Short mmCIF file of C-alpha atoms and ligand atoms in Angstrom, two decimals:
data_model
loop_
_atom_site.label_atom_id
_atom_site.label_comp_id
_atom_site.label_asym_id
_atom_site.label_seq_id
_atom_site.Cartn_x
_atom_site.Cartn_y
_atom_site.Cartn_z
CA MET S 1 -73.70 -67.30 130.79
CA VAL S 2 -73.59 -70.77 132.37
CA SER S 3 -70.17 -72.31 132.30
CA THR S 4 -70.16 -75.71 130.72
CA LYS S 5 -69.15 -78.64 132.91
CA HIS S 6 -67.28 -81.70 131.74
CA VAL S 7 -67.65 -85.41 132.25
CA PHE S 8 -64.92 -87.67 130.92
CA VAL S 9 -65.50 -91.36 130.32
CA THR S 10 -62.56 -93.75 130.05
CA GLY S 11 -62.44 -97.52 129.85
CA GLY S 12 -60.20 -100.18 131.25
CA VAL S 13 -59.53 -103.95 131.41
CA ALA S 14 -61.13 -104.76 128.06
CA SER S 15 -62.55 -103.03 125.02
CA SER S 16 -66.21 -103.26 123.98
CA LEU S 17 -67.54 -102.83 127.52
CA GLY S 18 -70.05 -100.26 126.32
CA LYS S 19 -68.53 -96.86 127.16
CA GLY S 20 -70.67 -95.35 124.43
CA ILE S 21 -73.85 -96.76 125.94
CA ILE S 22 -72.91 -95.59 129.46
CA ALA S 23 -72.06 -92.12 128.11
CA SER S 24 -75.34 -92.01 126.14
CA SER S 25 -77.33 -93.24 129.15
CA LEU S 26 -75.86 -90.55 131.36
CA ALA S 27 -76.64 -87.94 128.70
CA LYS S 28 -80.23 -89.19 128.56
CA LEU S 29 -80.64 -89.01 132.33
CA LEU S 30 -79.17 -85.52 132.60
CA GLN S 31 -81.35 -84.41 129.71
CA ALA S 32 -84.36 -85.89 131.53
CA ARG S 33 -83.45 -83.63 134.46
CA GLY S 34 -83.59 -80.58 132.24
CA TYR S 35 -79.92 -80.22 131.32
CA LYS S 36 -78.63 -79.46 127.85
CA VAL S 37 -76.07 -82.16 127.16
CA THR S 38 -73.94 -83.35 124.28
CA ASN S 39 -71.64 -86.32 123.83
CA GLN S 40 -68.23 -86.25 122.24
CA LYS S 41 -65.95 -89.11 121.20
CA LEU S 42 -62.17 -88.94 120.99
CA ASP S 43 -60.78 -91.76 118.86
CA PRO S 44 -57.10 -92.65 119.18
CA TYR S 45 -56.48 -93.94 115.65
CA ILE S 46 -54.47 -92.08 113.01
CA ASN S 47 -57.14 -92.12 110.29
CA ILE S 48 -58.57 -88.60 109.94
CA ASP S 49 -62.03 -90.13 110.26
CA PRO S 50 -63.53 -93.64 109.98
CA GLY S 51 -64.84 -92.89 106.46
CA THR S 52 -61.95 -94.75 104.86
CA LEU S 53 -62.09 -97.71 107.24
CA ASN S 54 -63.40 -101.08 106.20
CA PRO S 55 -66.52 -101.77 108.31
CA TYR S 56 -64.85 -104.97 109.55
CA GLU S 57 -62.28 -102.75 111.27
CA HIS S 58 -64.56 -100.43 113.13
CA GLY S 59 -68.22 -101.17 112.39
CA GLU S 60 -70.51 -98.72 110.70
CA CYS S 61 -69.42 -95.26 109.67
CA TYR S 62 -72.06 -92.89 111.04
CA VAL S 63 -72.84 -89.66 109.20
CA THR S 64 -74.00 -86.41 110.83
CA ASN S 65 -76.13 -83.62 109.34
CA ASP S 66 -73.05 -81.53 108.61
CA GLY S 67 -71.55 -84.40 106.64
CA ALA S 68 -68.97 -85.68 109.12
CA GLU S 69 -68.08 -89.35 108.78
CA THR S 70 -67.87 -90.49 112.38
CA ASP S 71 -67.64 -93.28 114.90
CA LEU S 72 -70.76 -95.38 115.40
CA ASP S 73 -71.01 -94.24 119.03
CA LEU S 74 -72.36 -90.93 117.73
CA GLY S 75 -75.31 -92.96 116.47
CA HIS S 76 -75.98 -94.11 120.04
CA TYR S 77 -75.70 -90.56 121.30
CA GLU S 78 -78.30 -89.38 118.80
CA ARG S 79 -80.61 -92.37 119.25
CA PHE S 80 -80.64 -91.85 123.02
CA THR S 81 -80.86 -88.06 123.26
CA ASP S 82 -82.38 -87.12 119.91
CA CYS S 83 -79.89 -84.23 119.67
CA PRO S 84 -77.98 -83.98 116.39
CA THR S 85 -74.20 -84.26 116.60
CA SER S 86 -71.63 -82.75 114.25
CA GLN S 87 -67.98 -82.90 113.24
CA ALA S 88 -67.04 -81.30 116.57
CA ASN S 89 -68.44 -84.36 118.38
CA ASN S 90 -65.84 -86.76 116.97
CA ILE S 91 -62.11 -86.10 116.97
CA THR S 92 -59.39 -88.55 116.01
CA THR S 93 -55.65 -88.55 116.60
CA GLY S 94 -55.31 -88.18 112.83
CA ARG S 95 -57.30 -84.95 112.81
CA ILE S 96 -55.42 -83.55 115.82
CA TYR S 97 -52.05 -84.19 114.16
CA GLN S 98 -53.29 -82.90 110.81
CA ASN S 99 -54.34 -79.60 112.42
CA VAL S 100 -51.06 -79.21 114.28
CA ILE S 101 -48.93 -80.12 111.27
CA THR S 102 -50.88 -77.74 109.01
CA ARG S 103 -50.17 -74.94 111.49
CA GLU S 104 -46.53 -75.94 111.70
CA ARG S 105 -46.23 -75.71 107.89
CA ARG S 106 -47.85 -72.27 108.01
CA GLY S 107 -45.18 -71.17 110.44
CA ASP S 108 -47.61 -70.58 113.31
CA PHE S 109 -45.22 -71.98 115.91
CA LEU S 110 -42.58 -69.33 115.22
CA GLY S 111 -39.60 -71.64 115.17
CA LYS S 112 -40.51 -73.61 118.30
CA THR S 113 -40.05 -77.38 118.49
CA VAL S 114 -43.52 -78.87 118.03
CA GLN S 115 -44.15 -81.57 120.64
CA ILE S 116 -46.82 -83.91 121.93
CA VAL S 117 -46.92 -81.88 125.15
CA PRO S 118 -47.92 -79.06 124.85
CA HIS S 119 -48.87 -78.77 121.16
CA ILE S 120 -50.79 -81.98 120.59
CA THR S 121 -52.38 -81.86 124.04
CA ASP S 122 -53.29 -78.18 123.52
CA GLU S 123 -54.98 -79.08 120.24
CA ILE S 124 -56.92 -81.88 121.98
CA LYS S 125 -58.02 -79.50 124.74
CA HIS S 126 -59.00 -76.91 122.15
CA ASN S 127 -61.18 -79.49 120.41
CA ILE S 128 -62.82 -80.60 123.66
CA LYS S 129 -63.58 -76.96 124.46
CA LEU S 130 -64.95 -76.17 120.99
CA LEU S 131 -68.33 -77.53 122.05
CA CYS S 132 -68.34 -75.29 125.16
CA ASN S 133 -67.71 -72.21 123.08
CA THR S 134 -71.09 -72.64 121.42
CA GLY S 135 -72.69 -71.87 124.80
CA ASP S 136 -75.35 -74.43 123.92
CA TYR S 137 -74.54 -77.01 126.58
CA ASP S 138 -74.59 -77.30 130.34
CA VAL S 139 -72.64 -80.56 130.30
CA ILE S 140 -70.33 -82.15 127.75
CA ILE S 141 -69.67 -85.85 128.10
CA THR S 142 -66.40 -86.75 126.42
CA GLU S 143 -65.66 -90.41 125.84
CA ILE S 144 -62.06 -91.41 125.24
CA GLY S 145 -61.82 -94.38 122.89
CA GLY S 146 -59.52 -97.32 123.60
CA THR S 147 -58.50 -98.79 126.91
CA ALA S 148 -56.39 -97.29 129.73
CA GLY S 149 -52.83 -98.46 129.24
CA ASP S 150 -52.91 -98.27 125.43
CA ILE S 151 -49.99 -96.34 123.96
CA GLU S 152 -52.20 -94.53 121.51
CA SER S 153 -54.69 -93.08 124.03
CA LEU S 154 -51.95 -91.48 126.13
CA PRO S 155 -52.03 -87.98 124.60
CA PHE S 156 -55.81 -87.86 125.07
CA LEU S 157 -55.54 -88.95 128.69
CA GLU S 158 -52.76 -86.44 129.29
CA ALA S 159 -54.97 -83.72 127.81
CA VAL S 160 -57.79 -84.80 130.12
CA ARG S 161 -55.38 -84.65 133.08
CA GLN S 162 -54.37 -81.09 132.19
CA LEU S 163 -57.94 -80.02 131.57
CA ARG S 164 -59.17 -81.47 134.86
CA TRP S 165 -56.46 -79.52 136.62
CA GLU S 166 -57.56 -76.33 134.86
CA LEU S 167 -61.27 -76.97 135.42
CA GLY S 168 -61.06 -77.87 139.11
CA GLU S 169 -64.46 -78.84 140.50
CA LYS S 170 -66.08 -78.52 137.13
CA SER S 171 -65.28 -81.98 135.87
CA VAL S 172 -65.93 -85.61 136.68
CA LEU S 173 -64.06 -88.68 135.50
CA ILE S 174 -65.96 -91.93 135.09
CA HIS S 175 -63.94 -95.07 134.49
CA LEU S 176 -65.68 -98.15 133.12
CA THR S 177 -64.09 -101.53 133.82
CA LEU S 178 -64.94 -105.21 133.80
CA VAL S 179 -65.38 -107.40 136.87
CA PRO S 180 -64.96 -110.91 135.48
CA TYR S 181 -66.71 -113.92 136.99
CA LEU S 182 -64.52 -116.97 137.49
CA ALA S 183 -66.77 -119.99 137.17
CA ALA S 184 -64.14 -122.35 138.60
CA THR S 185 -64.08 -120.54 141.94
CA GLY S 186 -67.52 -118.99 141.71
CA GLU S 187 -66.15 -115.50 142.31
CA LEU S 188 -66.24 -112.03 140.84
CA LYS S 189 -62.71 -110.63 140.62
CA THR S 190 -61.77 -107.01 141.27
CA LYS S 191 -58.04 -107.18 140.58
CA PRO S 192 -58.26 -106.14 136.89
CA THR S 193 -60.19 -103.04 137.99
CA GLN S 194 -57.58 -102.22 140.64
CA HIS S 195 -54.83 -102.51 138.02
CA SER S 196 -56.71 -100.44 135.53
CA VAL S 197 -57.23 -97.63 138.08
CA LYS S 198 -53.54 -97.89 138.95
CA SER S 199 -52.60 -97.34 135.33
CA LEU S 200 -54.76 -94.20 135.30
CA LEU S 201 -53.19 -93.01 138.55
CA GLU S 202 -49.74 -93.40 137.03
CA ILE S 203 -50.65 -90.73 134.51
CA GLY S 204 -52.24 -88.51 137.11
CA LEU S 205 -55.90 -89.38 136.65
CA GLN S 206 -58.03 -90.28 139.65
CA PRO S 207 -61.48 -91.55 138.67
CA ASP S 208 -64.40 -90.08 140.63
CA ILE S 209 -66.83 -92.81 139.65
CA LEU S 210 -66.24 -96.43 138.68
CA VAL S 211 -68.81 -98.23 136.56
CA LEU S 212 -68.24 -101.97 136.80
CA ARG S 213 -69.50 -104.11 133.98
CA THR S 214 -70.50 -107.52 135.32
CA GLU S 215 -72.53 -110.63 134.54
CA ARG S 216 -73.58 -111.00 138.19
CA GLU S 217 -74.82 -108.68 140.91
CA LEU S 218 -72.10 -106.96 142.90
CA SER S 219 -72.23 -107.42 146.67
CA ASP S 220 -71.78 -104.50 149.07
CA ASP S 221 -68.53 -106.07 150.20
CA LEU S 222 -67.18 -106.10 146.68
CA ARG S 223 -68.13 -102.46 146.20
CA LYS S 224 -66.42 -101.57 149.48
CA LYS S 225 -63.30 -103.43 148.45
CA VAL S 226 -63.12 -101.62 145.10
CA SER S 227 -63.78 -98.33 146.88
CA LEU S 228 -60.92 -98.96 149.31
CA PHE S 229 -58.38 -99.92 146.68
CA CYS S 230 -59.31 -97.28 144.17
CA ASN S 231 -60.00 -94.16 146.30
CA VAL S 232 -63.59 -93.93 145.08
CA GLU S 233 -66.55 -93.47 147.46
CA PRO S 234 -68.57 -96.70 147.89
CA LYS S 235 -71.72 -95.06 146.49
CA ALA S 236 -69.72 -94.07 143.38
CA VAL S 237 -68.88 -97.71 142.65
CA ILE S 238 -71.66 -98.48 140.24
CA GLU S 239 -72.88 -101.78 138.88
CA SER S 240 -73.55 -102.16 135.17
CA ILE S 241 -74.97 -105.64 134.88
CA ASP S 242 -75.52 -107.33 131.49
CA VAL S 243 -79.04 -106.60 130.22
CA SER S 244 -81.03 -107.89 127.28
CA THR S 245 -81.25 -104.53 125.51
CA ILE S 246 -79.07 -101.40 125.48
CA TYR S 247 -82.25 -99.36 125.99
CA GLU S 248 -82.47 -100.67 129.53
CA VAL S 249 -79.09 -99.23 130.52
CA PRO S 250 -80.34 -95.67 131.29
CA ILE S 251 -82.93 -97.11 133.66
CA ARG S 252 -80.29 -99.25 135.37
CA MET S 253 -78.01 -96.25 135.68
CA GLU S 254 -80.87 -94.25 137.20
CA THR S 255 -81.40 -97.00 139.79
CA GLU S 256 -77.69 -96.89 140.56
CA ASN S 257 -77.91 -93.07 140.92
CA LEU S 258 -75.21 -92.42 138.34
CA ASP S 259 -76.83 -89.14 137.28
CA GLN S 260 -77.25 -87.92 140.87
CA ILE S 261 -73.66 -88.69 141.78
CA VAL S 262 -72.39 -86.91 138.66
CA LEU S 263 -74.50 -83.81 139.39
CA GLN S 264 -73.43 -83.73 143.03
CA LYS S 265 -69.80 -83.91 142.01
CA LEU S 266 -70.32 -81.19 139.41
CA GLU S 267 -72.12 -79.11 142.04
CA LEU S 268 -75.20 -78.85 139.89
CA PRO S 269 -78.78 -79.07 141.23
CA LEU S 270 -80.67 -82.35 140.77
CA ASN S 271 -83.80 -80.58 139.47
CA GLY S 272 -86.22 -83.10 140.96
CA ILE S 273 -86.38 -86.52 139.38
CA PRO S 274 -85.59 -87.37 135.76
CA ASP S 275 -88.58 -87.45 133.45
CA MET S 276 -88.06 -90.85 131.86
CA ASP S 277 -91.75 -91.65 131.22
CA LEU S 278 -91.52 -91.82 127.43
CA TRP S 279 -88.34 -93.85 127.63
CA LYS S 280 -89.99 -96.31 130.03
CA GLN S 281 -93.00 -96.61 127.74
CA PHE S 282 -90.68 -97.42 124.84
CA LEU S 283 -88.87 -100.02 126.94
CA TYR S 284 -92.13 -101.58 128.08
CA LYS S 285 -93.34 -101.92 124.49
CA LEU S 286 -89.97 -103.27 123.41
CA LYS S 287 -90.32 -106.11 125.90
CA ASN S 288 -94.08 -106.68 125.61
CA TYR S 289 -94.86 -107.15 121.92
CA SER S 290 -97.73 -109.14 120.57
CA ARG S 291 -96.15 -110.46 117.38
CA GLU S 292 -92.80 -111.27 115.77
CA ILE S 293 -91.58 -111.12 112.20
CA GLU S 294 -88.41 -111.94 110.38
CA VAL S 295 -86.86 -109.57 107.86
CA GLY S 296 -83.74 -110.17 105.81
CA LEU S 297 -80.76 -107.86 105.86
CA VAL S 298 -78.60 -108.54 102.82
CA GLY S 299 -75.11 -107.09 102.84
CA LYS S 300 -71.50 -108.10 102.60
CA TYR S 301 -70.35 -107.37 106.15
CA VAL S 302 -73.11 -109.27 107.96
CA GLU S 303 -70.71 -111.32 110.11
CA LEU S 304 -70.13 -108.11 112.04
CA HIS S 305 -73.53 -106.79 113.03
CA ASP S 306 -71.97 -103.48 114.09
CA ALA S 307 -71.36 -102.81 110.40
CA TYR S 308 -75.12 -102.19 110.11
CA LYS S 309 -75.70 -100.80 113.61
CA SER S 310 -78.06 -97.96 112.70
CA ILE S 311 -80.17 -100.19 110.45
CA ALA S 312 -80.54 -102.82 113.16
CA GLU S 313 -81.51 -100.16 115.72
CA SER S 314 -83.98 -98.58 113.27
CA PHE S 315 -85.70 -101.96 113.01
CA ILE S 316 -85.98 -102.09 116.81
CA HIS S 317 -87.54 -98.60 116.91
CA ALA S 318 -89.93 -99.37 114.06
CA GLY S 319 -90.88 -102.69 115.67
CA VAL S 320 -91.91 -100.92 118.87
CA VAL S 321 -94.22 -98.58 116.94
CA ASN S 322 -95.78 -101.60 115.23
CA ASP S 323 -96.15 -103.66 118.43
CA CYS S 324 -93.86 -106.27 116.99
CA LYS S 325 -90.43 -107.76 117.51
CA VAL S 326 -88.36 -107.57 114.35
CA ASN S 327 -85.92 -110.45 114.02
CA ILE S 328 -83.18 -109.99 111.47
CA ARG S 329 -81.99 -112.82 109.23
CA TRP S 330 -78.44 -111.71 108.44
CA LEU S 331 -77.66 -112.77 104.89
CA HIS S 332 -74.31 -112.49 103.17
CA SER S 333 -74.91 -111.37 99.58
CA GLU S 334 -71.97 -113.53 98.46
CA ASP S 335 -73.94 -116.64 99.48
CA ILE S 336 -77.03 -115.79 97.43
CA THR S 337 -77.25 -117.31 93.96
CA SER S 338 -80.04 -117.91 91.41
CA ASP S 339 -80.22 -121.51 92.59
CA ASN S 340 -80.61 -120.88 96.30
CA VAL S 341 -82.26 -117.46 96.44
CA ALA S 342 -85.75 -118.86 97.16
CA GLU S 343 -84.38 -121.02 99.96
CA LYS S 344 -82.24 -118.24 101.45
CA LEU S 345 -85.01 -115.65 101.40
CA GLY S 346 -87.97 -117.98 101.93
CA GLY S 347 -90.32 -117.07 104.77
CA LEU S 348 -89.07 -113.50 105.11
CA LYS S 349 -91.75 -110.85 105.56
CA GLY S 350 -89.53 -108.14 104.13
CA ILE S 351 -86.05 -107.65 102.71
CA LEU S 352 -83.59 -104.80 103.10
CA VAL S 353 -80.58 -104.56 100.81
CA ALA S 354 -77.88 -102.67 102.61
CA PRO S 355 -75.52 -99.85 101.66
CA GLY S 356 -72.05 -100.72 100.42
CA PHE S 357 -69.22 -100.11 98.03
CA GLY S 358 -67.58 -101.98 95.17
CA ASN S 359 -68.32 -104.92 92.98
CA ARG S 360 -67.77 -107.77 95.43
CA ALA S 361 -70.90 -109.81 96.14
CA ILE S 362 -73.05 -107.54 93.98
CA VAL S 363 -74.68 -110.44 92.10
CA GLY S 364 -76.29 -111.73 95.30
CA LYS S 365 -77.79 -108.29 95.86
CA LEU S 366 -79.24 -108.26 92.33
CA ARG S 367 -80.72 -111.75 92.81
CA THR S 368 -82.24 -110.58 96.09
CA VAL S 369 -83.89 -107.56 94.48
CA GLU S 370 -85.22 -109.71 91.67
CA TYR S 371 -86.70 -112.16 94.15
CA ALA S 372 -88.35 -109.40 96.19
CA ARG S 373 -89.74 -107.71 93.08
CA THR S 374 -91.07 -110.84 91.42
CA HIS S 375 -92.52 -112.29 94.65
CA ASN S 376 -93.94 -108.98 95.86
CA VAL S 377 -92.05 -109.18 99.16
CA PRO S 378 -91.76 -105.71 100.80
CA PHE S 379 -88.39 -104.34 99.76
CA PHE S 380 -86.25 -101.58 101.18
CA GLY S 381 -83.08 -100.61 99.32
CA VAL S 382 -80.72 -98.26 101.11
CA CYS S 383 -78.12 -96.38 99.06
CA LEU S 384 -76.29 -99.18 97.20
CA GLY S 385 -79.44 -101.25 97.83
CA MET S 386 -81.49 -98.64 95.96
CA GLN S 387 -78.92 -98.51 93.17
CA MET S 388 -79.06 -102.29 92.74
CA ALA S 389 -82.87 -102.12 92.58
CA VAL S 390 -82.49 -99.71 89.67
CA VAL S 391 -79.92 -101.92 87.92
CA GLU S 392 -82.05 -105.05 88.38
CA PHE S 393 -85.11 -103.30 86.95
CA ALA S 394 -83.10 -101.99 84.00
CA ARG S 395 -81.78 -105.45 83.15
CA ASN S 396 -84.86 -107.55 83.78
CA VAL S 397 -87.78 -105.23 83.02
CA LEU S 398 -86.37 -102.68 80.58
CA ASN S 399 -84.24 -105.39 78.96
CA LEU S 400 -81.18 -103.17 78.96
CA LYS S 401 -78.58 -105.90 78.77
CA ASP S 402 -75.57 -105.31 81.04
CA ALA S 403 -77.07 -102.15 82.49
CA ASN S 404 -75.04 -101.25 85.55
CA SER S 405 -73.70 -98.65 87.89
CA THR S 406 -70.48 -97.15 86.55
CA GLU S 407 -69.02 -97.95 89.95
CA MET S 408 -69.17 -101.64 88.98
CA ASP S 409 -68.59 -101.35 85.23
CA THR S 410 -67.22 -98.14 83.75
CA ASP S 411 -67.95 -99.40 80.23
CA THR S 412 -71.56 -100.46 80.73
CA PRO S 413 -73.69 -99.64 77.67
CA TYR S 414 -76.48 -98.48 80.01
CA PRO S 415 -75.10 -96.46 82.93
CA VAL S 416 -78.40 -96.28 84.84
CA ILE S 417 -76.43 -95.37 87.97
CA ALA S 418 -73.63 -92.95 87.20
CA LEU S 419 -70.99 -90.89 88.93
CA LEU S 420 -72.29 -87.60 90.30
CA GLU S 421 -71.10 -84.69 88.19
CA SER S 422 -69.60 -83.09 91.31
CA GLN S 423 -67.45 -86.22 91.76
CA GLU S 424 -65.86 -86.27 88.32
CA LYS S 425 -62.64 -84.55 89.32
CA VAL S 426 -62.43 -86.05 92.80
CA THR S 427 -59.45 -88.37 93.32
CA ASP S 428 -58.97 -88.44 97.11
CA LYS S 429 -60.98 -91.04 98.96
CA GLY S 430 -61.34 -89.44 102.41
CA GLY S 431 -64.25 -87.10 103.12
CA THR S 432 -64.98 -86.48 99.45
CA MET S 433 -68.33 -88.19 98.89
CA ARG S 434 -71.66 -86.37 98.74
CA LEU S 435 -72.07 -86.24 102.50
CA GLY S 436 -74.59 -85.03 105.03
CA ALA S 437 -78.09 -83.60 104.97
CA TYR S 438 -79.84 -82.57 101.77
CA LYS S 439 -83.45 -81.69 101.15
CA CYS S 440 -85.78 -83.94 99.22
CA GLU S 441 -89.20 -83.12 97.84
CA LEU S 442 -91.69 -85.97 97.86
CA LYS S 443 -94.30 -86.83 95.31
CA GLU S 444 -97.75 -87.03 96.95
CA GLU S 445 -99.23 -90.47 96.16
CA SER S 446 -96.14 -92.41 97.19
CA HIS S 447 -95.22 -94.68 100.09
CA ALA S 448 -92.61 -92.11 101.03
CA TYR S 449 -95.13 -89.27 101.31
CA GLU S 450 -97.57 -91.49 103.15
CA ALA S 451 -94.83 -92.40 105.62
CA TYR S 452 -93.42 -88.92 106.26
CA GLY S 453 -96.74 -87.07 106.05
CA GLU S 454 -94.97 -84.01 104.65
CA LYS S 455 -93.66 -82.88 101.33
CA LEU S 456 -90.23 -81.54 102.14
CA ILE S 457 -87.87 -83.76 104.10
CA GLU S 458 -84.16 -83.75 104.86
CA GLU S 459 -81.99 -86.85 104.99
CA ARG S 460 -78.29 -87.73 105.25
CA HIS S 461 -76.18 -88.98 102.37
CA ARG S 462 -72.94 -90.81 101.75
CA HIS S 463 -72.34 -91.70 98.13
CA ARG S 464 -70.61 -90.87 94.85
CA TYR S 465 -73.03 -92.44 92.38
CA GLU S 466 -76.58 -91.48 91.59
CA PHE S 467 -79.66 -92.47 89.59
CA ASN S 468 -79.08 -91.36 86.00
CA ASN S 469 -81.99 -89.05 85.21
CA LYS S 470 -81.48 -89.63 81.46
CA TYR S 471 -83.28 -92.93 81.94
CA LYS S 472 -86.00 -91.56 84.21
CA GLU S 473 -88.78 -91.48 81.61
CA GLN S 474 -88.01 -95.00 80.44
CA PHE S 475 -88.12 -96.31 84.01
CA GLU S 476 -91.28 -94.43 84.89
CA LYS S 477 -93.14 -95.73 81.83
CA ALA S 478 -92.27 -99.28 82.88
CA GLY S 479 -93.34 -98.76 86.50
CA LEU S 480 -90.30 -97.72 88.57
CA VAL S 481 -90.88 -94.11 89.51
CA SER S 482 -88.90 -91.39 91.16
CA THR S 483 -90.88 -90.25 94.21
CA GLY S 484 -88.32 -88.02 95.89
CA VAL S 485 -86.14 -85.41 94.23
CA ASN S 486 -83.60 -82.92 95.52
CA PRO S 487 -85.25 -79.54 94.79
CA GLU S 488 -81.98 -77.78 93.91
CA SER S 489 -80.10 -80.37 91.86
CA GLY S 490 -82.99 -82.47 90.56
CA LEU S 491 -81.19 -85.63 91.72
CA THR S 492 -83.45 -88.62 92.27
CA GLU S 493 -83.35 -89.51 95.97
CA ILE S 494 -86.15 -92.11 96.17
CA VAL S 495 -87.49 -94.69 93.72
CA GLU S 496 -90.59 -96.84 94.14
CA ILE S 497 -92.55 -99.46 92.23
CA PRO S 498 -96.13 -98.40 93.01
CA ALA S 499 -97.62 -101.58 91.55
CA LEU S 500 -95.99 -103.60 94.33
CA LYS S 501 -96.97 -103.75 97.99
CA TRP S 502 -93.96 -101.78 99.28
CA PHE S 503 -90.90 -101.41 97.11
CA VAL S 504 -88.84 -98.35 98.07
CA GLY S 505 -85.21 -97.47 97.45
CA THR S 506 -83.54 -94.42 98.98
CA GLN S 507 -80.30 -92.87 97.84
CA PHE S 508 -79.97 -91.40 101.35
CA HIS S 509 -79.50 -93.25 104.64
CA PRO S 510 -82.71 -93.01 106.69
CA GLU S 511 -81.18 -95.21 109.40
CA TYR S 512 -78.97 -92.36 110.66
CA LYS S 513 -82.01 -90.40 111.79
CA SER S 514 -84.05 -93.04 113.63
CA THR S 515 -84.15 -92.40 117.38
CA VAL S 516 -86.03 -93.79 120.36
CA SER S 517 -88.33 -90.78 120.50
CA LYS S 518 -88.58 -90.43 116.70
CA PRO S 519 -88.50 -93.83 115.00
CA HIS S 520 -87.86 -93.30 111.30
CA PRO S 521 -91.10 -93.03 109.27
CA LEU S 522 -89.79 -95.15 106.38
CA PHE S 523 -88.72 -97.99 108.68
CA VAL S 524 -92.07 -97.77 110.49
CA SER S 525 -93.91 -97.89 107.16
CA PHE S 526 -91.75 -100.77 105.90
CA ILE S 527 -92.43 -102.90 109.00
CA LYS S 528 -96.12 -102.07 108.76
CA ALA S 529 -96.10 -103.34 105.16
CA CYS S 530 -94.20 -106.48 106.23
CA LEU S 531 -96.96 -107.18 108.76
CA SER S 532 -99.88 -106.68 106.40
N1 LIG W 1 -71.19 -97.19 96.46
C1 LIG W 1 -72.37 -96.39 96.23
C2 LIG W 1 -72.05 -94.94 95.94
O1 LIG W 1 -71.00 -94.47 96.27
C3 LIG W 1 -73.33 -96.50 97.40
C4 LIG W 1 -72.81 -95.93 98.68
C5 LIG W 1 -73.54 -96.37 99.90
O2 LIG W 1 -74.23 -97.41 99.88
N2 LIG W 1 -73.38 -95.66 100.99
O3 LIG W 1 -72.85 -94.24 95.40
#
């Protein structure tokens, strides 16, 4: 059996430098050289998972097939490599402590004092190694969230230190830092990188490779200087210059030989050159499109685009398939009223109403659906967006006054969206929704079937409320039909208005499954409709 090798990715100087993109790019390149690779993210916060976090705090909550609510970096990993991730790919401090404390309560530590070292660090190491035990991977790339020097990342870094000691030659540490440009003096500065490496050295971690994020090209002299101060070979000081799209980063990293240096250090063969042809074709089409359209994304966290990361990326993938650049008009549902809806949504070729929770800004979503339906603008409702399409239709077409989702109004006379039966006794908020992949059977003669080209699909979910099948007949008679149903539970997963050009609502989240090599069929079909 091959023994799995490890790459660790840490960050320094500033947050948001793109560790996730560097880790995903490296995974892509190693995969393109024939290696089986997976990415893992260690998050230093105390929440068990990001499922309970407000999107403003941490961006989108990404959901895996096995129903884990995870960091949005896992979305990048999947979009780049097309390999599904799982709960084991995202570990938080909260989960580590929860596991240790549960064992302590069980008496597993036999009267010992339970401490950060070794018990917490052992648990971290155990979780890093879990992915090796599957025997499925040649290389595991583990990204440590946060920035070197943070109090909260220390146990993770200490665990990495111990693991590197145990693994010997079988691991590589990449440290990503920022080289700021000082306009006043016209210089790129290396001191923050030197300090960041020093703070890693203080805890016993020597980076093997430095990836320097920069706005300007790095000179050979600068690389030599960093190499000298940080004990890293000059060729392992790598430039990561700002680029117009994240999808260019793997190509840049290939030019900088990141993958080759990693393999040499891991003592693994290069296996020729990476096969990046399909990726390069995608990138070429992304940059050379023949048309542009604007679609609206209506949600209540639009100030932070990361809150809808997977949707925005799905639009990019679907645009490439349709030879078109998709520009997003980010619209806050709170700002949309009956008076200004036509002005706010005017000129859009299509409208997507986003997922979400709670009553705030719901009226703007309903107005948006009404506008799309009555003006025959292609409409895509995702999760809450689908539910609001059902509520709008109930109120304005079926004339069911005050019809609602019981999430918004428990006393509504017409609960057209209602709590899932399985949720009735659930009181805890964390990890208790209907989560992960479920099957869905499509009705032939539907946009959904036309898009997927197959009858049985599987998509990921994250919700507590559901289309109320008691009203199904009434809706269908009036023209809103259920075109996708879960074969086991009979739950309605997709609704459509066939009389309109393209009006589709999905209870599931298609955006989690769109990747560079497999753009999501519903997004592709939606953009196609927007263009016609
Ligand atoms: N709040 C809705 C529910 O729980 C929709 C969830 C979502 O949009 N992800 O059913």
